[in-house]
Amino acid sequence: MDRREFFRRLTALGIVAGAARFSGRLAPPAWAAQEKGQMPYRQLGRTGEKVSLIGVGGHHLGLIEDEKESLCVIRTAIDNGVNFMDNSWSYHNGQSEIRMGKALKDGYRQKVFLMTKVDGRTGEAAAKQLDESLRRLQVDTVDLLQFHEIIRMSDPERIFAPGGAYEAMVKAQKAGKFRYLGFTGHKSPEIHLKMLETCLANDFTPATVQMPLNVMDAHYESFQKRVLPELLKHNIGPLAMKPMGSPYILKSQTVTPMECLHYDMNLPVDVVITGIDSMPILEQALTAARTFKPLSENEVAALLAKTAPAAAQGEYELYKTTNTFDSTKRHPERLG
């Protein structure tokens, strides 16, 4: 089944036409059936790229105390078939990118699909940040660039304004500094939908959109129910992040890490980006990918039922309900 057929089936089930009915009970698309070292791969939106089911979250790489260990985590992940590398200009004041750049030497760069993000809303800020990212990563180009932290209703307008970040990134893409362009955010499905609407109104269809998807998102201000069907409709690659709520969902003691990862893998997403800050956590992620099998409707229902009470008010999704994860609120100067 190719992606078009997969979408046709979504439509037939009333999932796209009735986003509120989308419950994530579908098995992942069969076009994902490709493996390397027991790592499943899926096609990234309409790009034709094949990306690993698991992606290495860049923020957590900066949490590892020993830099050498962080480089080992990255290379071990790649050696085990993980090829999607997440990062951002702002993570740990550039240290996450610096570490990634060191790890991707000696032929490792050619083995990965490399992504980073910029915070700038003005063209000047975004262009400067992209150039800094390329220097830190020690590359001439990244595979995917994303506008980071779309968390305000005003962000889309600023990005697409004359002299804004989009205008500058079109030039940067033509100059070969990145291949694909998308956006990411964690605050609100309403904001994501406005950004998507603004993109399309400007004749730009993002290659990817990154958002929090997990067992609790389905119950509160749900990206899964409201945004994911729209991405599939436009053949945009969905990137899942915060499968464990970074890691507040685990503190609810309602689900295990493996249940969190398998729930996300069961959604029609292209990559599940998860924070990895140690070798045991990397092995946990690899095991989740290697052992994943499509969940039955009863299994999904059971996971949603046991998380529903804790999820009702967003108590364990602090990125939606608080400013804890809003780095550009703490550092507005990054926006330009």
XYZ file of C-alpha atoms in Angstrom:
336
model
C 0.000 0.000 0.000
C 1.509 3.311 -1.040
C 0.908 6.593 0.784
C -1.894 7.660 -1.592
C -3.760 4.422 -0.963
C -3.199 4.812 2.766
C -4.761 8.262 2.627
C -7.659 6.955 0.529
C -8.415 4.480 3.282
C -8.278 7.226 5.882
C -10.849 9.142 3.863
C -13.032 6.084 3.468
C -13.064 5.645 7.221
C -14.161 9.251 7.698
C -10.956 10.151 9.504
C -9.910 13.115 7.398
C -13.382 14.463 6.893
C -14.143 14.080 10.585
C -10.907 14.817 12.399
C -12.536 14.555 15.810
C -13.183 10.879 15.154
C -9.508 10.109 14.525
C -8.330 7.910 17.402
C -5.001 6.562 16.167
C -6.356 3.029 15.935
C -4.969 2.401 12.501
C -1.843 0.361 11.974
C 1.144 2.188 10.466
C 1.229 2.253 6.664
C 2.555 -0.851 4.980
C 4.872 1.224 2.801
C 7.050 1.349 5.931
C 8.128 -2.244 5.470
C 11.846 -1.832 4.982
C 14.529 -2.754 7.475
C 18.200 -2.194 8.144
C 19.707 -3.941 11.124
C 16.147 -4.712 12.325
C 15.293 -1.008 12.225
C 12.010 -0.315 10.405
C 11.985 2.559 7.922
C 9.126 4.725 6.710
C 8.793 7.150 3.835
C 9.037 10.811 4.840
C 5.959 12.522 3.452
C 6.202 13.233 -0.255
C 10.021 13.556 -0.191
C 10.733 9.946 -1.102
C 13.304 9.773 1.707
C 13.357 6.645 3.882
C 13.798 7.449 7.556
C 14.139 5.282 10.632
C 11.113 4.712 12.817
C 13.120 6.131 15.734
C 14.769 9.540 15.612
C 17.422 10.774 18.051
C 16.189 13.888 19.886
C 18.847 16.580 19.868
C 17.982 18.335 23.125
C 18.791 15.344 25.304
C 22.228 14.953 23.760
C 23.227 18.136 25.577
C 22.081 16.651 28.889
C 24.739 13.936 28.790
C 27.485 15.040 31.163
C 30.368 13.414 29.276
C 30.692 14.637 25.697
C 32.406 11.418 24.640
C 29.401 9.446 25.838
C 27.081 11.646 23.796
C 29.159 10.975 20.675
C 29.027 7.264 21.445
C 25.236 7.408 21.783
C 24.904 9.067 18.376
C 27.237 6.683 16.578
C 25.790 3.593 18.252
C 22.325 4.690 17.182
C 23.526 5.103 13.586
C 25.345 1.751 13.655
C 22.017 0.188 14.647
C 20.080 1.674 11.745
C 18.841 4.989 13.173
C 19.272 7.621 10.483
C 17.006 10.506 11.613
C 18.903 13.084 13.669
C 16.972 15.925 15.333
C 18.618 19.138 16.534
C 18.132 22.879 16.932
C 20.198 26.045 16.830
C 19.089 26.858 20.382
C 19.659 23.548 22.170
C 22.076 24.085 25.043
C 23.430 27.241 23.418
C 24.651 25.257 20.452
C 26.292 22.401 22.337
C 23.896 19.786 20.960
C 24.804 20.764 17.410
C 28.509 20.884 18.215
C 28.356 17.354 19.582
C 26.377 16.154 16.590
C 28.949 17.694 14.272
C 31.770 15.832 15.986
C 29.861 12.546 15.935
C 29.101 12.806 12.216
C 32.757 12.861 11.180
C 34.521 9.816 9.697
C 31.782 8.979 7.225
C 28.818 9.101 9.596
C 27.311 12.189 7.956
C 26.573 10.190 4.810
C 24.542 7.695 6.845
C 21.983 10.086 8.312
C 19.071 12.363 7.503
C 20.131 15.481 9.397
C 17.630 18.030 10.690
C 17.962 21.248 12.652
C 15.747 24.217 13.485
C 15.951 28.001 13.678
C 14.110 30.337 16.056
C 14.359 33.506 13.969
C 11.158 35.091 12.701
C 12.955 37.809 10.770
C 15.001 36.962 7.724
C 18.156 38.342 9.278
C 17.834 36.296 12.470
C 16.885 33.061 10.710
C 19.712 33.337 8.158
C 22.289 34.016 10.847
C 21.103 31.077 12.945
C 21.161 28.712 9.987
C 24.736 29.680 9.155
C 25.756 29.165 12.785
C 24.095 25.752 12.786
C 25.953 24.683 9.662
C 29.272 25.727 11.233
C 28.551 23.839 14.445
C 27.397 20.740 12.580
C 30.453 21.010 10.295
C 28.349 20.551 7.167
C 27.523 22.585 4.071
C 23.902 21.512 4.061
C 21.290 19.840 6.255
C 18.577 17.577 4.927
C 15.720 19.255 6.773
C 15.340 22.703 8.312
C 12.337 23.571 10.460
C 10.939 26.793 11.873
C 11.180 26.150 15.602
C 8.624 26.716 18.348
C 5.564 27.872 16.459
C 3.837 28.612 19.775
C 2.148 31.992 19.200
C -0.731 32.909 16.910
C 1.471 35.749 15.637
C 4.356 33.487 14.572
C 3.001 32.559 11.110
C 2.411 36.185 10.163
C 5.889 37.213 11.268
C 7.574 34.376 9.390
C 5.763 35.133 6.136
C 5.959 38.933 6.382
C 8.136 40.821 3.860
C 11.715 40.426 5.068
C 10.638 37.519 7.263
C 12.199 34.133 7.883
C 10.413 32.346 5.054
C 11.711 34.753 2.451
C 15.264 34.283 3.723
C 14.951 30.505 3.884
C 13.770 30.324 0.268
C 17.062 32.005 -0.663
C 19.039 29.721 1.637
C 17.416 26.642 0.127
C 18.274 27.829 -3.384
C 21.843 28.329 -2.158
C 21.950 24.672 -1.132
C 22.050 25.158 2.629
C 19.193 22.721 3.238
C 17.011 20.387 1.175
C 13.554 20.408 2.778
C 11.646 22.907 4.932
C 9.064 22.336 7.669
C 7.973 23.604 11.072
C 7.587 22.423 14.628
C 5.841 23.447 17.825
C 4.401 22.038 21.020
C 1.817 24.490 22.307
C -1.523 24.198 20.551
C -3.134 22.394 17.607
C -4.922 25.668 16.807
C -1.576 27.405 16.301
C -0.306 24.534 14.164
C -3.388 24.735 11.975
C -2.951 28.486 11.558
C 0.681 27.986 10.548
C -0.329 25.307 8.059
C -3.064 27.537 6.649
C -0.600 30.411 6.305
C 1.934 28.183 4.574
C -0.601 26.988 2.033
C -1.901 30.517 1.471
C 1.667 31.453 0.503
C 1.945 28.560 -1.975
C 4.242 26.642 0.327
C 3.528 23.079 1.434
C 5.876 22.074 4.275
C 7.788 18.857 3.819
C 7.296 18.015 7.509
C 5.482 19.127 10.620
C 6.692 18.121 14.079
C 4.376 17.995 17.099
C 3.798 16.260 20.443
C 1.956 12.971 19.995
C 1.471 10.544 22.856
C -1.038 8.571 24.918
C -2.216 11.737 26.688
C -2.382 14.085 23.720
C -5.369 12.111 22.473
C -7.385 13.359 25.487
C -6.437 17.053 25.672
C -5.902 19.752 23.022
C -5.115 16.939 20.654
C -2.626 17.277 17.816
C -3.444 13.696 16.898
C -7.124 14.413 16.325
C -6.857 17.874 14.776
C -3.498 18.267 13.034
C -2.400 14.792 11.993
C -5.325 14.206 9.578
C -4.575 17.542 7.860
C -0.944 16.567 7.358
C -1.933 13.266 5.793
C -4.388 15.104 3.567
C -1.572 17.235 2.138
C 1.016 14.419 2.102
C 3.151 16.239 4.684
C 5.507 14.107 6.758
C 4.314 13.935 10.399
C 7.115 13.890 12.975
C 6.072 12.729 16.450
C 7.880 14.113 19.477
C 7.510 13.899 23.259
C 6.232 10.306 23.302
C 6.749 10.310 27.076
C 5.961 13.962 27.688
C 9.611 14.851 28.352
C 9.188 12.741 30.659
C 6.165 13.883 32.676
C 3.793 11.255 31.319
C 5.904 8.590 33.011
C 5.491 10.412 36.313
C 1.754 9.745 36.106
C 2.604 6.050 36.586
C -0.108 5.072 34.153
C 2.040 3.713 31.299
C 5.501 2.299 30.687
C 8.150 3.734 28.337
C 7.616 0.833 25.938
C 3.870 1.445 25.853
C 4.502 5.135 25.124
C 6.844 4.376 22.235
C 4.654 1.663 20.740
C 1.582 3.894 20.919
C 3.362 6.548 18.842
C 4.722 3.973 16.397
C 1.162 2.781 15.874
C 0.125 6.208 14.581
C 0.463 7.112 10.872
C 3.641 9.115 11.535
C 6.961 8.902 9.732
C 9.365 9.224 12.678
C 9.060 9.005 16.459
C 11.645 11.410 17.876
C 12.597 10.501 21.415
C 15.072 11.982 23.875
C 18.112 9.752 24.437
C 20.487 10.742 27.226
C 22.260 7.435 27.945
C 23.126 4.101 26.381
C 20.374 2.245 28.315
C 17.766 4.716 27.025
C 19.108 4.225 23.499
C 18.764 0.468 23.890
C 15.196 0.979 25.112
C 14.364 2.949 21.965
C 16.037 0.405 19.685
C 14.175 -2.433 21.379
C 10.880 -0.588 20.954
C 11.461 -0.203 17.221
C 12.643 -3.773 16.730
C 9.743 -5.328 18.650
C 6.945 -3.088 17.420
C 3.881 -4.764 15.959
C 0.675 -2.951 15.028
C -1.606 -2.586 18.024
C -5.132 -3.923 17.958
C -8.107 -1.656 18.556
C -8.499 -3.220 21.994
C -4.859 -2.545 22.874
C -5.131 1.099 21.842
C -8.408 1.467 23.713
C -6.842 0.000 26.854
C -3.938 2.472 26.725
C -6.287 5.409 26.223
C -8.612 4.235 28.983
C -5.903 4.000 31.615
C -4.399 7.390 30.710
C -7.699 9.289 30.364
C -8.139 10.396 34.017
C -4.565 11.702 34.327
C -4.687 13.358 30.894
C -7.989 15.216 31.199
C -6.560 18.653 32.123
C -3.138 18.463 30.500
C -1.462 18.040 33.881
C 1.299 15.888 32.388
C 1.655 17.811 29.126
C 3.421 20.848 30.524
C 4.549 21.993 27.086
C 0.883 22.772 26.364
C -0.246 24.122 29.734
C 2.802 26.030 31.039
C 5.730 28.073 29.708
C 8.252 25.487 30.911
C 9.185 24.419 27.376
C 8.876 27.841 25.724
C 12.529 28.747 25.214
C 11.718 31.703 22.957
C 9.492 33.175 25.653
C 12.471 33.174 28.004
C 14.732 34.424 25.197
C 12.589 36.609 22.913
C 15.742 38.074 21.394
C 16.160 34.825 19.477
C 13.128 35.664 17.374
C 14.781 38.753 15.890
